[in-house]
Amino acid sequence: MPNTLKLDIKEQADYLKTRFKKETNAQRKERLHALYLLKSGKVSTLEALSKLLSRDTSTLYRWFQKYKKSGLEGLLKVYKPAGRPITIPPEALEKLKKRIEEPEGFSSYGEIQSWLKENCGVDVDYHVVYRAVRYKFQGKFKFSKRPKSKRHESRENERQPQAMVNG
């Protein structure tokens, strides 16, 4: 008979269940589920929990070591690699940020790409410009919508971008 798992879970089962239901990240949700199952007494051994969650016992052991060392927040902290650094130099990003904040702004990401090449000497791919503006500056283009009566008519007058806005 397998040994029961001895883990002092400080949180209440109701709290873990509520947090589990509200969690949107799959990795954190799975870890909360493991704690909830142990706290509520539905599972008492590492092997049973392993079968129920379809996780290796070494993975669960590693999770519980994190919990013992850093508590719930330490367990729920999911490693996210930094990723590739942005290829636009910091000076060019500063100039771009100032230019975006001006009232006239830009009308497209392609226009930003051309502006970077002309004014900063930075030749970057369209998607690099898109990610920098969209995710680093939280900027996006506003498009004018056609009236409902003209939506189903010909597509000659496609939506035209108005201006870049932040937020």
PDB file of N, CA and C in Angstrom, residues 23-34 55 63 75-80:
ATOM      1  N   GLU A  23      -9.314  30.471 -12.520  1.00  0.00           N
ATOM      2  CA  GLU A  23      -8.013  30.499 -13.197  1.00  0.00           C
ATOM      3  C   GLU A  23      -8.164  30.242 -14.692  1.00  0.00           C
ATOM      4  N   THR A  24      -7.446  31.024 -15.504  1.00  0.00           N
ATOM      5  CA  THR A  24      -7.510  30.855 -16.955  1.00  0.00           C
ATOM      6  C   THR A  24      -6.257  30.179 -17.510  1.00  0.00           C
ATOM      7  N   ASN A  25      -5.136  30.259 -16.787  1.00  0.00           N
ATOM      8  CA  ASN A  25      -3.898  29.637 -17.242  1.00  0.00           C
ATOM      9  C   ASN A  25      -3.942  28.143 -16.930  1.00  0.00           C
ATOM     10  N   ALA A  26      -3.742  27.305 -17.935  1.00  0.00           N
ATOM     11  CA  ALA A  26      -3.865  25.849 -17.779  1.00  0.00           C
ATOM     12  C   ALA A  26      -2.853  25.280 -16.790  1.00  0.00           C
ATOM     13  N   GLN A  27      -1.624  25.779 -16.806  1.00  0.00           N
ATOM     14  CA  GLN A  27      -0.602  25.246 -15.903  1.00  0.00           C
ATOM     15  C   GLN A  27      -0.945  25.558 -14.448  1.00  0.00           C
ATOM     16  N   ARG A  28      -1.346  26.783 -14.183  1.00  0.00           N
ATOM     17  CA  ARG A  28      -1.718  27.143 -12.808  1.00  0.00           C
ATOM     18  C   ARG A  28      -2.979  26.394 -12.377  1.00  0.00           C
ATOM     19  N   LYS A  29      -3.901  26.227 -13.290  1.00  0.00           N
ATOM     20  CA  LYS A  29      -5.149  25.536 -12.981  1.00  0.00           C
ATOM     21  C   LYS A  29      -4.871  24.092 -12.572  1.00  0.00           C
ATOM     22  N   GLU A  30      -3.972  23.444 -13.273  1.00  0.00           N
ATOM     23  CA  GLU A  30      -3.630  22.060 -12.973  1.00  0.00           C
ATOM     24  C   GLU A  30      -2.988  21.943 -11.583  1.00  0.00           C
ATOM     25  N   ARG A  31      -2.150  22.884 -11.232  1.00  0.00           N
ATOM     26  CA  ARG A  31      -1.490  22.871  -9.928  1.00  0.00           C
ATOM     27  C   ARG A  31      -2.492  23.136  -8.804  1.00  0.00           C
ATOM     28  N   LEU A  32      -3.415  24.064  -9.049  1.00  0.00           N
ATOM     29  CA  LEU A  32      -4.467  24.314  -8.071  1.00  0.00           C
ATOM     30  C   LEU A  32      -5.353  23.080  -7.886  1.00  0.00           C
ATOM     31  N   HIS A  33      -5.614  22.395  -8.970  1.00  0.00           N
ATOM     32  CA  HIS A  33      -6.433  21.189  -8.918  1.00  0.00           C
ATOM     33  C   HIS A  33      -5.762  20.134  -8.045  1.00  0.00           C
ATOM     34  N   ALA A  34      -4.446  19.978  -8.217  1.00  0.00           N
ATOM     35  CA  ALA A  34      -3.700  19.005  -7.416  1.00  0.00           C
ATOM     36  C   ALA A  34      -3.811  19.349  -5.930  1.00  0.00           C
ATOM     37  N   ARG A  55      -0.018  12.912 -14.673  1.00  0.00           N
ATOM     38  CA  ARG A  55       1.298  13.544 -14.515  1.00  0.00           C
ATOM     39  C   ARG A  55       2.220  12.558 -13.810  1.00  0.00           C
ATOM     40  N   TRP A  63       6.385  20.063  -7.903  1.00  0.00           N
ATOM     41  CA  TRP A  63       5.384  21.080  -7.588  1.00  0.00           C
ATOM     42  C   TRP A  63       5.262  21.263  -6.080  1.00  0.00           C
ATOM     43  N   LEU A  75       4.215  28.310  -6.110  1.00  0.00           N
ATOM     44  CA  LEU A  75       3.766  27.174  -6.910  1.00  0.00           C
ATOM     45  C   LEU A  75       3.122  27.640  -8.214  1.00  0.00           C
ATOM     46  N   LEU A  76       2.377  28.730  -8.132  1.00  0.00           N
ATOM     47  CA  LEU A  76       1.635  29.212  -9.310  1.00  0.00           C
ATOM     48  C   LEU A  76       2.475  30.078 -10.242  1.00  0.00           C
ATOM     49  N   LYS A  77       3.687  30.412  -9.827  1.00  0.00           N
ATOM     50  CA  LYS A  77       4.548  31.204 -10.693  1.00  0.00           C
ATOM     51  C   LYS A  77       5.067  30.291 -11.808  1.00  0.00           C
ATOM     52  N   VAL A  78       4.649  30.583 -13.028  1.00  0.00           N
ATOM     53  CA  VAL A  78       5.001  29.755 -14.178  1.00  0.00           C
ATOM     54  C   VAL A  78       6.152  30.409 -14.931  1.00  0.00           C
ATOM     55  N   TYR A  79       7.174  29.629 -15.218  1.00  0.00           N
ATOM     56  CA  TYR A  79       8.337  30.149 -15.937  1.00  0.00           C
ATOM     57  C   TYR A  79       7.936  30.533 -17.345  1.00  0.00           C
ATOM     58  N   LYS A  80       8.292  31.744 -17.723  1.00  0.00           N
ATOM     59  CA  LYS A  80       8.037  32.214 -19.085  1.00  0.00           C
ATOM     60  C   LYS A  80       9.365  32.712 -19.643  1.00  0.00           C
TER      61      LYS A  80
END
